[in-house]
């Protein structure tokens, strides 16, 4: 379609973005940077009724969970690690209200920041609901009920996702909650049940487990972190168990009932019917794409059988000038994946180059030890039949990790035999989420493991673990025994 500029009327735009989460707001800002006239429509409302940009990630996901993970990890270290440093802290106590206040302050600051960024970029920020009609018209209903019709050359759909409800354990706040509810507990539950040992379940289990809750995680699948490299998954399970998370695999929840202020959870495992009682139950079995009242009957946009908006590799929906990005389309439900799709689409709309490399999207689990990976797992490479070599470096041999008193875990590099291309990197250990960025950059530029071997890493740093893992792939590690 020819990229004609909008006529310039108050309700006429070059680009209207529906959704102001980590996919939508970057799309709006980049489109404005590309000198287009842009509106961003977002309907998010917090529990106190206040409207806020930032979507799930800033209001109820990435940011509040990381704020609590940081606070609770500090509390855990005071009790479990400080003594090893020779620091004795007597009488360290917990103030959950202050922890929550700090978290809420971070969320408020960040979401207000998004509004400021949109305004500074010249984006018209509209708070309320958007529905796409035929001909790239967007019916906008503000939170106060007033309606306007917006017209656009291009519409970008970024409506995100919502938690999946389990039929056998329907949400019933405050006892049976989703991930958002679990971020708002005002006291530490004595017994916490978590359904789902995925990224969100493990992070939330860690938050409350570190503060003293007895945590039972029920996972229907027989394998732990089935989607991750299994050497890494085995190491992670060992550490989570040591930290006190009671992870029960192959446990299919069949019911959850409130009784005398507690939740009786029934499940089936290999041994038959089981039952546990918990004070709070978090259902974290995944998220589904959200598109309620987003698409008018005449919009022409279609959903697949799982409810995702159908798109091609460049996020085109097939309807001229209509694009879709983020959690509401195929691919991993991650904020940074949505952000890059938003930037790509805004650049393509402006006639510039835009691309997302779906093969190199990092994943991080912000537990302790932290877990991060990019590229293929060892199991995937084996299944592909490609010859490969593996280099593993334990943090136990890292001077920096030892100094931090956080020497659990390892860095692992998988590279092709022959051309030595890095195929996957898997890290479990301190700051794994930060360390993985080097591997992402290396893979983005098709680096070989030898490229990493020949790159100077400062000493003593955690990043040396990647350097040494690359060396270990050729049995040339200096600081660990080559096997
Ligand atoms: C507890 C938790 C922790 C997480 N941690 C991480 C993490 O550490 N790292 C990471 O990468 N990801 C994390 N995620 C996932 C991440 O939050 C999502 O991948 C990300 O928010 C998706 O961005 P999005 O813009 O596609 O959708 P969303 O963030 O869901 O935003 C969509 C926005 O569109 C609005 N909207 C929907 N329909 C309409 C409409 N018709 N009109 C107007 N507005 C509409 C919604 O109200 C919402 O504000 C986490 C998620 C949870 C729940």
Coordinates of C-alpha atoms and ligand atoms in Angstrom, one line a residue:
X1 CA 0.0 0.0 0.0
X2 CA 1.2 3.5 -0.8
X3 CA 2.2 5.2 2.5
X4 CA 0.1 8.3 2.2
X5 CA 0.2 10.8 5.0
X6 CA -3.0 11.4 6.9
X7 CA -5.1 14.4 6.0
X8 CA -4.3 16.0 9.4
X9 CA -7.8 16.3 11.0
X10 CA -8.1 15.9 14.7
X11 CA -9.1 12.3 14.4
X12 CA -7.1 11.3 11.4
X13 CA -3.7 9.7 11.9
X14 CA -1.0 8.0 9.9
X15 CA -0.8 5.2 12.5
X16 CA -3.2 4.2 15.3
X17 CA -1.8 1.7 17.8
X18 CA -4.3 -0.2 19.9
X19 CA -2.6 -1.3 23.1
X20 CA 0.0 0.6 25.1
X21 CA 2.1 -2.4 26.5
X22 CA 5.7 -3.2 25.7
X23 CA 4.7 -4.0 22.1
X24 CA 2.3 -1.1 21.4
X25 CA 4.1 1.9 23.0
X26 CA 7.5 1.3 21.3
X27 CA 5.6 0.9 17.9
X28 CA 3.9 4.3 18.6
X29 CA 7.1 6.0 19.6
X30 CA 9.1 4.7 16.7
X31 CA 6.3 5.6 14.3
X32 CA 6.4 9.2 15.7
X33 CA 10.3 9.2 15.4
X34 CA 9.6 8.3 11.7
X35 CA 7.7 11.6 11.5
X36 CA 4.3 10.0 11.3
X37 CA 1.2 11.3 13.0
X38 CA 0.4 8.7 15.7
X39 CA -2.2 7.9 18.3
X40 CA -1.9 5.1 20.9
X41 CA -5.1 3.8 22.5
X42 CA -4.9 1.8 25.8
X43 CA -7.6 0.7 28.1
X44 CA -5.6 -0.6 31.1
X45 CA -7.1 0.1 34.5
X46 CA -5.5 -0.7 37.8
X47 CA -7.4 -2.2 40.7
X48 CA -7.9 1.3 42.2
X49 CA -9.5 2.4 39.0
X50 CA -6.6 4.5 37.7
X51 CA -5.7 4.2 34.0
X52 CA -2.1 3.5 33.1
X53 CA 0.0 2.9 30.1
X54 CA 2.6 0.0 30.1
X55 CA 0.2 -3.0 29.8
X56 CA 0.7 -6.2 31.6
X57 CA 4.5 -5.9 31.7
X58 CA 4.7 -2.7 33.7
X59 CA 1.5 -2.9 35.7
X60 CA 1.2 -6.6 36.6
X61 CA 4.1 -8.5 35.1
X62 CA 7.8 -8.0 34.5
X63 CA 8.4 -4.9 36.6
X64 CA 6.4 -5.6 39.8
X65 CA 7.6 -9.2 39.8
X66 CA 11.3 -8.1 39.5
X67 CA 10.8 -5.5 42.2
X68 CA 9.6 -8.1 44.6
X69 CA 12.2 -10.7 43.5
X70 CA 14.9 -8.2 44.3
X71 CA 13.5 -7.3 47.8
X72 CA 12.9 -10.9 48.7
X73 CA 16.3 -12.0 47.5
X74 CA 18.0 -9.4 49.7
X75 CA 16.0 -10.6 52.7
X76 CA 17.0 -14.2 51.9
X77 CA 20.7 -13.2 51.6
X78 CA 20.6 -11.4 54.9
X79 CA 19.6 -14.6 56.6
X80 CA 21.4 -17.2 54.4
X81 CA 24.5 -15.5 53.0
X82 CA 25.6 -12.6 55.1
X83 CA 27.1 -14.8 57.8
X84 CA 29.5 -16.3 55.3
X85 CA 30.7 -12.8 54.5
X86 CA 31.4 -12.3 58.2
X87 CA 28.4 -10.0 58.6
X88 CA 26.1 -10.7 61.5
X89 CA 22.7 -9.1 61.3
X90 CA 20.7 -9.6 64.4
X91 CA 17.0 -9.2 64.3
X92 CA 16.4 -8.5 60.6
X93 CA 12.7 -8.4 60.2
X94 CA 10.3 -8.2 57.4
X95 CA 8.0 -5.3 56.4
X96 CA 5.8 -6.6 53.6
X97 CA 3.8 -3.4 53.5
X98 CA 7.0 -1.4 52.8
X99 CA 8.1 -4.0 50.2
X100 CA 4.7 -3.6 48.4
X101 CA 4.9 0.2 48.7
X102 CA 8.3 0.2 47.1
X103 CA 7.1 -2.1 44.3
X104 CA 4.0 0.1 43.7
X105 CA 6.1 3.2 43.6
X106 CA 8.4 1.7 41.0
X107 CA 5.3 0.6 38.9
X108 CA 3.8 4.1 39.2
X109 CA 7.0 5.8 38.2
X110 CA 7.6 3.6 35.2
X111 CA 4.0 3.8 33.9
X112 CA 3.9 7.5 34.3
X113 CA 7.2 7.5 32.4
X114 CA 5.6 5.8 29.4
X115 CA 3.0 8.5 29.2
X116 CA 5.7 11.1 29.4
X117 CA 7.7 9.3 26.6
X118 CA 4.6 9.1 24.4
X119 CA 3.9 12.8 24.9
X120 CA 7.5 13.8 24.3
X121 CA 7.5 11.9 21.0
X122 CA 4.4 13.7 19.9
X123 CA 2.1 10.7 20.2
X124 CA -1.6 11.4 21.0
X125 CA -2.2 9.1 24.0
X126 CA -5.8 8.1 24.4
X127 CA -7.0 6.1 27.4
X128 CA -10.0 3.9 26.7
X129 CA -11.1 1.1 24.4
X130 CA -10.4 0.7 20.7
X131 CA -12.3 -1.4 18.2
X132 CA -11.0 -1.9 14.6
X133 CA -13.6 -1.5 11.9
X134 CA -13.4 -1.9 8.1
X135 CA -11.3 0.6 6.2
X136 CA -8.8 1.1 9.1
X137 CA -11.3 3.1 11.2
X138 CA -10.9 2.7 14.9
X139 CA -13.9 3.3 17.2
X140 CA -12.5 4.8 20.4
X141 CA -14.5 4.8 23.6
X142 CA -12.8 6.8 26.4
X143 CA -13.0 5.7 30.0
X144 CA -15.7 8.3 30.6
X145 CA -17.9 6.8 27.9
X146 CA -17.4 9.4 25.2
X147 CA -16.9 8.1 21.6
X148 CA -14.9 9.2 18.6
X149 CA -14.0 7.6 15.4
X150 CA -10.3 7.6 14.4
X151 CA -9.2 7.0 10.9
X152 CA -5.7 5.8 10.0
X153 CA -3.5 4.8 7.1
X154 CA -2.2 2.0 9.3
X155 CA -3.5 0.3 12.4
X156 CA -1.2 -1.7 14.7
X157 CA -3.0 -4.2 17.0
X158 CA -1.1 -4.8 20.3
X159 CA -3.8 -6.1 22.6
X160 CA -1.6 -8.5 24.6
X161 CA -2.7 -11.5 26.7
X162 CA -4.5 -12.5 29.9
X163 CA -3.9 -15.4 32.4
X164 CA -5.5 -18.7 31.5
X165 CA -8.1 -19.8 34.1
X166 CA -8.1 -23.5 35.2
X167 CA -11.6 -25.0 35.1
X168 CA -10.8 -27.2 38.1
X169 CA -9.5 -24.2 40.1
X170 CA -11.3 -21.0 39.0
X171 CA -10.1 -17.7 40.4
X172 CA -11.6 -16.7 43.7
X173 CA -9.7 -13.8 45.2
X174 CA -8.2 -13.5 47.7
X175 CA -7.7 -17.3 48.0
X176 CA -7.3 -18.5 44.4
X177 CA -5.5 -15.8 42.3
X178 CA -3.7 -15.2 39.1
X179 CA -0.1 -13.9 38.9
X180 CA -1.3 -10.3 39.4
X181 CA -3.1 -11.2 42.6
X182 CA 0.0 -13.1 43.8
X183 CA 2.1 -9.9 43.4
X184 CA -0.3 -8.1 45.8
X185 CA -0.4 -10.3 48.9
X186 CA -0.3 -8.1 52.0
X187 CA 1.1 -10.8 54.2
X188 CA 3.2 -13.9 53.7
X189 CA 0.9 -16.9 53.3
X190 CA 2.0 -19.8 55.6
X191 CA 1.3 -22.4 52.9
X192 CA 1.3 -21.4 49.3
X193 CA 0.2 -23.6 46.4
X194 CA 1.4 -22.7 42.8
X195 CA -0.2 -24.5 39.9
X196 CA 2.4 -24.5 37.0
X197 CA 6.2 -24.7 37.2
X198 CA 6.7 -22.4 34.3
X199 CA 8.6 -19.1 34.4
X200 CA 5.9 -17.1 36.2
X201 CA 5.1 -19.9 38.7
X202 CA 8.7 -20.3 39.6
X203 CA 9.3 -16.6 40.0
X204 CA 6.2 -16.1 42.2
X205 CA 7.0 -19.3 44.2
X206 CA 10.5 -17.9 44.9
X207 CA 9.2 -14.5 46.0
X208 CA 7.0 -15.9 48.7
X209 CA 9.2 -18.9 49.5
X210 CA 12.1 -16.6 50.3
X211 CA 9.9 -14.8 52.8
X212 CA 9.1 -18.0 54.6
X213 CA 6.0 -19.5 52.9
X214 CA 6.0 -23.3 52.5
X215 CA 5.6 -23.5 48.8
X216 CA 4.2 -26.5 46.9
X217 CA 4.4 -26.2 43.1
X218 CA 2.1 -28.6 41.1
X219 CA 3.2 -29.2 37.5
X220 CA 1.1 -31.4 35.2
X221 CA 4.1 -32.3 32.9
X222 CA 6.4 -35.1 34.0
X223 CA 9.5 -33.1 33.0
X224 CA 10.8 -30.0 34.8
X225 CA 11.3 -26.9 32.5
X226 CA 10.5 -29.2 29.5
X227 CA 11.1 -26.3 27.1
X228 CA 14.6 -25.6 28.4
X229 CA 18.0 -27.3 27.9
X230 CA 17.7 -30.4 30.1
X231 CA 21.2 -30.2 31.7
X232 CA 20.2 -26.7 32.8
X233 CA 16.7 -27.9 33.9
X234 CA 18.3 -30.6 36.1
X235 CA 20.6 -28.2 37.7
X236 CA 17.8 -25.7 38.3
X237 CA 15.5 -28.4 39.9
X238 CA 18.4 -29.3 42.3
X239 CA 18.8 -25.7 43.5
X240 CA 15.0 -25.0 43.8
X241 CA 14.6 -28.0 45.9
X242 CA 17.5 -26.9 48.1
X243 CA 15.8 -23.5 48.5
X244 CA 12.8 -25.3 49.8
X245 CA 10.4 -25.2 46.8
X246 CA 8.4 -28.5 46.9
X247 CA 8.1 -29.1 43.2
X248 CA 5.7 -32.0 42.3
X249 CA 5.9 -33.1 38.7
X250 CA 3.2 -35.1 36.8
X251 CA 0.6 -33.6 39.2
X252 CA -2.7 -32.8 37.5
X253 CA -5.0 -30.6 39.5
X254 CA -8.5 -31.9 39.6
X255 CA -10.2 -29.5 42.0
X256 CA -9.8 -26.6 44.4
X257 CA -12.3 -25.8 47.1
X258 CA -12.5 -23.3 49.9
X259 CA -12.8 -24.8 53.3
X260 CA -12.4 -23.0 56.7
X261 CA -10.3 -20.2 55.2
X262 CA -8.0 -22.5 53.4
X263 CA -7.9 -24.0 49.9
X264 CA -8.1 -27.7 49.5
X265 CA -6.4 -28.7 46.3
X266 CA -6.9 -32.1 44.9
X267 CA -4.6 -33.5 42.2
X268 CA -3.7 -36.8 40.6
X269 CA -0.1 -38.1 40.1
X270 CA 1.5 -41.5 39.3
X271 CA 0.5 -42.7 42.8
X272 CA -3.2 -41.8 42.5
X273 CA -5.4 -39.1 44.0
X274 CA -3.7 -36.6 46.3
X275 CA -4.8 -33.6 48.4
X276 CA -3.0 -30.6 49.9
X277 CA -4.3 -27.7 51.9
X278 CA -2.9 -24.2 51.3
X279 CA -3.7 -20.7 52.5
X280 CA -3.3 -19.1 49.0
X281 CA -3.3 -20.8 45.6
X282 CA -1.7 -19.1 42.5
X283 CA -2.8 -20.4 39.1
X284 CA 0.1 -19.8 36.7
X285 CA -0.6 -22.2 33.9
X286 CA 0.1 -19.7 31.1
X287 CA -1.5 -16.9 29.2
X288 CA -3.8 -16.6 26.2
X289 CA -4.0 -13.9 23.6
X290 CA -6.6 -11.2 24.3
X291 CA -8.8 -9.7 21.7
X292 CA -12.1 -9.1 23.4
X293 CA -14.2 -6.5 21.4
X294 CA -11.0 -5.6 19.5
X295 CA -12.2 -6.6 16.0
X296 CA -15.4 -5.4 14.5
X297 CA -17.3 -8.0 12.5
X298 CA -16.2 -6.1 9.3
X299 CA -12.5 -5.8 10.2
X300 CA -11.4 -8.7 8.1
X301 CA -8.7 -9.7 10.6
X302 CA -8.7 -13.4 11.5
X303 CA -7.7 -15.4 14.6
X304 CA -6.1 -18.9 14.6
X305 CA -7.6 -21.8 16.5
X306 CA -5.8 -20.7 19.7
X307 CA -7.1 -17.1 19.5
X308 CA -3.9 -15.5 18.2
X309 CA -4.3 -12.8 15.5
X310 CA -3.0 -14.4 12.3
X311 CA 0.1 -12.6 10.9
X312 CA 3.0 -13.3 8.6
X313 CA 6.7 -13.0 9.6
X314 CA 6.5 -9.2 9.2
X315 CA 3.4 -9.0 11.4
X316 CA 1.0 -8.2 8.6
X317 CA -2.5 -9.5 9.2
X318 CA -3.4 -9.8 5.5
X319 CA -5.8 -6.8 5.7
X320 CA -4.1 -3.9 4.0
X321 CA -2.5 -1.5 6.5
X322 CA -3.4 -3.6 9.5
X323 CA -0.6 -5.2 11.6
X324 CA -0.5 -7.1 14.9
X325 CA 2.4 -7.5 17.4
X326 CA 3.3 -8.8 20.8
X327 CA 1.5 -11.4 22.9
X328 CA -1.6 -11.3 20.7
X329 CA 0.4 -13.0 17.9
X330 CA 2.4 -16.2 17.5
X331 CA 5.8 -16.6 19.1
X332 CA 7.1 -16.4 22.7
X333 CA 5.1 -14.2 25.1
X334 CA 7.9 -11.9 26.1
X335 CA 8.1 -8.1 26.4
X336 CA 11.3 -7.8 24.4
X337 CA 9.9 -9.9 21.5
X338 CA 6.8 -7.5 21.4
X339 CA 9.0 -4.4 21.5
X340 CA 11.2 -5.5 18.6
X341 CA 8.0 -6.4 16.6
X342 CA 6.7 -2.9 17.3
X343 CA 9.8 -1.2 16.1
X344 CA 10.0 -3.4 13.0
X345 CA 6.4 -2.6 12.1
X346 CA 6.8 1.1 12.6
X347 CA 9.9 1.1 10.4
X348 CA 8.2 -1.0 7.7
X349 CA 5.3 1.4 7.7
X350 CA 7.7 4.3 7.2
X351 CA 9.3 2.5 4.3
X352 CA 12.5 1.7 6.2
X353 CA 14.2 -1.6 6.8
X354 CA 12.7 -3.7 9.6
X355 CA 13.2 -7.3 10.7
X356 CA 12.9 -9.5 13.8
X357 CA 15.4 -12.4 14.2
X358 CA 13.1 -14.9 15.8
X359 CA 15.9 -17.4 16.2
X360 CA 17.8 -15.2 18.6
X361 CA 15.2 -14.2 21.3
X362 CA 16.6 -14.6 24.9
X363 CA 14.6 -16.1 27.7
X364 CA 15.2 -15.3 31.4
X365 CA 13.9 -16.8 34.6
X366 CA 14.6 -14.3 37.4
X367 CA 15.0 -16.9 40.2
X368 CA 18.1 -17.5 42.3
X369 CA 20.1 -18.9 40.7
X370 CA 19.0 -16.9 37.7
X371 CA 18.4 -18.8 34.4
X372 CA 18.9 -17.5 30.9
X373 CA 19.3 -19.0 27.4
X374 CA 19.2 -18.2 23.7
X375 CA 19.1 -20.4 20.6
X376 CA 18.8 -24.1 20.5
X377 CA 18.8 -26.6 23.4
X378 CA 21.1 -29.6 23.3
X379 CA 18.0 -31.8 22.8
X380 CA 16.9 -29.7 19.8
X381 CA 20.3 -29.9 18.2
X382 CA 20.5 -33.7 18.7
X383 CA 17.1 -34.0 17.2
X384 CA 18.2 -32.0 14.1
X385 CA 21.0 -34.4 13.5
X386 CA 23.7 -31.7 13.4
X387 CA 27.1 -32.5 14.8
X388 CA 27.9 -30.2 17.7
X389 CA 30.3 -29.7 20.6
X390 CA 29.5 -28.5 24.1
X391 CA 31.5 -26.4 26.5
X392 CA 30.5 -26.0 30.1
X393 CA 32.1 -23.8 32.7
X394 CA 31.0 -24.0 36.4
X395 CA 30.6 -20.8 38.3
X396 CA 32.5 -22.6 41.1
X397 CA 35.6 -21.9 39.1
X398 CA 34.8 -18.2 38.7
X399 CA 36.6 -15.9 41.1
X400 CA 33.9 -13.2 40.8
X401 CA 31.1 -15.7 41.5
X402 CA 33.0 -17.0 44.6
X403 CA 33.6 -13.4 45.8
X404 CA 29.8 -12.9 45.4
X405 CA 29.1 -16.0 47.4
X406 CA 27.0 -17.1 44.4
X407 CA 29.0 -19.9 42.8
X408 CA 26.1 -22.2 41.9
X409 CA 25.4 -23.2 38.3
X410 CA 27.3 -23.0 35.0
X411 CA 27.5 -21.4 31.6
X412 CA 27.1 -23.7 28.6
X413 CA 27.8 -23.1 24.9
X414 CA 26.7 -25.4 22.1
X415 CA 28.5 -24.8 18.8
X416 CA 28.4 -26.6 15.5
X417 CA 31.3 -29.1 14.6
X418 CA 32.8 -27.8 11.4
X419 CA 31.9 -24.2 11.0
X420 CA 31.9 -23.6 14.8
X421 CA 28.7 -21.4 14.7
X422 CA 27.3 -20.8 18.1
X423 CA 23.9 -22.6 18.2
X424 CA 22.8 -22.1 21.7
X425 CA 23.9 -20.7 25.1
X426 CA 22.4 -21.7 28.4
X427 CA 23.3 -20.1 31.7
X428 CA 22.3 -20.8 35.3
X429 CA 24.0 -18.7 37.9
X430 CA 24.4 -15.2 39.1
X431 CA 23.2 -12.4 36.7
X432 CA 22.5 -15.0 34.0
X433 CA 19.9 -12.5 32.6
X434 CA 22.6 -9.9 32.1
X435 CA 25.3 -12.3 30.9
X436 CA 23.0 -13.7 28.1
X437 CA 23.2 -10.4 26.3
X438 CA 26.7 -11.1 25.1
X439 CA 25.6 -14.5 23.7
X440 CA 22.6 -12.8 22.0
X441 CA 24.9 -10.3 20.3
X442 CA 27.4 -13.0 19.3
X443 CA 24.6 -15.1 17.7
X444 CA 23.0 -12.0 16.1
X445 CA 26.4 -11.5 14.3
X446 CA 26.8 -15.2 13.6
X447 CA 29.9 -15.5 15.8
X448 CA 31.7 -18.7 16.2
X449 CA 32.8 -20.1 19.5
X450 CA 36.3 -19.2 18.5
X451 CA 35.2 -15.6 18.2
X452 CA 34.2 -15.7 21.8
X453 CA 37.4 -17.5 22.7
X454 CA 39.5 -14.7 21.2
X455 CA 37.5 -11.9 22.8
X456 CA 39.1 -10.4 25.9
X457 CA 36.9 -10.5 29.0
X458 CA 37.8 -8.4 32.0
X459 CA 39.0 -10.3 35.1
X460 CA 37.5 -11.1 37.5
X461 CA 34.0 -10.9 36.0
X462 CA 31.0 -13.2 35.7
X463 CA 31.3 -12.8 31.9
X464 CA 34.5 -14.8 31.9
X465 CA 32.3 -17.8 32.4
X466 CA 31.1 -17.4 28.8
X467 CA 34.7 -17.0 27.6
X468 CA 35.8 -20.1 29.4
X469 CA 32.7 -22.1 28.2
X470 CA 33.6 -21.2 24.6
X471 CA 37.2 -22.4 25.3
X472 CA 35.8 -25.6 26.9
X473 CA 33.9 -26.4 23.7
X474 CA 37.3 -27.1 22.2
X475 CA 38.7 -28.6 25.4
X476 CA 40.9 -25.5 25.9
X477 CA 39.5 -24.0 29.0
X478 CA 42.2 -22.5 31.2
X479 CA 40.3 -22.2 34.5
X480 CA 38.5 -25.5 34.6
X481 CA 39.3 -29.1 34.0
X482 CA 38.5 -30.0 30.3
X483 CA 36.4 -33.2 30.1
Ligands
LIG1 C1 3.9 -12.1 36.4 C2 4.5 -11.8 35.0 C3 5.9 -11.6 34.9 C4 6.4 -11.4 33.6 N1 7.8 -11.2 33.5 C5 8.3 -11.0 32.3 C6 9.7 -10.8 32.2 O1 10.4 -10.7 33.1 N2 10.2 -10.5 30.9 C7 9.4 -10.6 29.8 O2 9.9 -10.4 28.7 N3 8.1 -10.8 29.9 C8 7.5 -11.0 31.1 N4 6.2 -11.2 31.2 C9 5.4 -11.2 30.0 C10 5.1 -9.8 29.5 O3 4.4 -9.1 30.5 C11 4.3 -9.8 28.2 O4 5.0 -10.6 27.2 C12 4.1 -8.4 27.6 O5 3.5 -7.6 28.6 C13 3.4 -8.5 26.3 O6 3.3 -7.2 25.8 P1 2.1 -6.7 24.9 O7 2.3 -5.2 24.7 O8 2.0 -7.6 23.7 O9 0.8 -6.9 25.8 P2 0.3 -6.3 27.2 O10 1.5 -6.0 28.0 O11 -0.7 -7.3 27.7 O12 -0.4 -5.0 26.8 C14 -1.6 -4.9 26.0 C15 -2.3 -3.6 26.4 O13 -3.3 -3.4 25.4 C16 -4.5 -3.0 26.1 N5 -5.7 -3.4 25.3 C17 -6.1 -4.6 25.0 N6 -7.2 -4.6 24.1 C18 -7.4 -3.3 24.0 C19 -8.4 -2.5 23.2 N7 -9.3 -3.2 22.5 N8 -8.4 -1.2 23.3 C20 -7.5 -0.5 24.1 N9 -6.5 -1.2 24.7 C21 -6.5 -2.5 24.7 C22 -4.4 -3.8 27.5 O14 -5.2 -3.2 28.4 C23 -2.9 -3.6 27.8 O15 -2.7 -2.4 28.4 C24 5.6 -11.4 32.4 C25 4.2 -11.6 32.6 C26 3.7 -11.8 33.8 C27 2.2 -12.0 34.0

